[in-house]
XYZ file of C-alpha atoms in Angstrom:
101
model
C 0.000 0.000 0.000
C 1.265 3.443 -0.861
C 1.461 5.985 1.926
C -1.026 8.215 0.151
C -4.530 9.398 0.946
C -7.228 10.253 -1.570
C -9.371 13.322 -0.943
C -12.503 13.654 -3.074
C -14.022 17.148 -3.021
C -17.771 17.255 -3.447
C -19.263 19.839 -1.116
C -20.145 22.407 -3.770
C -23.645 23.565 -4.618
C -23.504 22.762 -8.371
C -24.672 26.337 -8.980
C -23.483 26.427 -12.605
C -24.993 23.040 -13.393
C -28.533 24.445 -13.806
C -30.404 21.277 -12.834
C -32.478 20.735 -9.695
C -30.111 17.966 -8.535
C -26.467 18.357 -7.549
C -23.954 16.779 -9.931
C -22.673 14.350 -7.323
C -26.096 12.675 -7.171
C -26.400 11.958 -10.890
C -26.000 8.256 -11.638
C -23.446 6.453 -13.717
C -24.758 2.917 -13.899
C -26.058 2.081 -10.444
C -23.724 4.414 -8.525
C -24.114 8.110 -7.757
C -21.410 10.184 -9.458
C -19.443 10.793 -6.240
C -19.177 7.053 -5.585
C -18.398 6.173 -9.198
C -15.581 8.739 -9.308
C -14.134 7.579 -5.990
C -14.294 3.892 -6.926
C -12.779 4.682 -10.316
C -9.691 6.301 -8.784
C -9.371 3.719 -6.037
C -9.307 0.920 -8.639
C -5.978 2.259 -9.919
C -4.228 2.715 -6.569
C -4.381 1.266 -3.098
C -4.834 4.343 -0.957
C -4.124 4.341 2.745
C -7.436 6.131 3.258
C -10.171 7.738 1.218
C -11.701 10.968 2.485
C -14.870 12.332 0.886
C -15.812 15.965 1.497
C -19.530 16.668 1.318
C -22.492 18.388 2.877
C -24.359 15.059 3.098
C -21.801 12.980 5.009
C -24.217 10.961 7.112
C -26.239 9.836 4.101
C -23.207 9.200 1.879
C -21.523 7.051 4.522
C -24.289 4.473 4.034
C -22.917 3.811 0.523
C -19.277 3.429 1.586
C -18.795 2.740 5.305
C -15.030 2.238 4.949
C -14.441 5.760 3.578
C -13.933 8.742 5.878
C -16.350 11.635 5.445
C -15.909 15.236 6.454
C -18.176 18.253 6.146
C -17.351 20.798 3.490
C -16.630 24.407 4.327
C -17.850 27.692 2.931
C -15.195 27.635 0.200
C -13.308 24.946 -1.691
C -10.201 25.865 0.298
C -12.076 25.437 3.584
C -13.341 22.045 2.420
C -9.832 20.914 1.544
C -8.526 22.144 4.900
C -11.213 20.119 6.706
C -10.137 16.995 4.828
C -6.415 17.582 5.335
C -6.988 17.590 9.087
C -7.987 13.894 8.828
C -5.032 12.775 6.709
C -2.675 10.268 8.297
C -0.409 9.646 5.298
C 2.696 11.361 4.008
C 1.203 12.150 0.581
C -2.231 13.234 -0.638
C -4.015 13.098 -3.978
C -6.873 15.567 -4.319
C -9.561 15.152 -6.950
C -12.998 16.494 -7.711
C -16.087 14.308 -7.645
C -17.453 16.096 -10.717
C -14.581 14.737 -12.836
C -15.177 10.992 -12.594
C -12.830 9.686 -15.286
């Protein structure tokens, strides 16, 4: 296992998306976008931990109980800071849930 954590940012409001649902809840196959994107990246690497940043942590944790979840902040930078406080590895990869591939 690499000493690297994966942080997936997904606490935004999807304000530019112009649909009544947030992007992270759209489905690709049977998975919501946030889970598809996270699984996709974690299939390529064995991360020490996976941290998902969201505003729906309690609900999302039902889909992936072995991930860590942390509440997003007011800004993207605040959200990243919240996640970095949970990191226990030497290195971190940060990605965006809205870019699943």
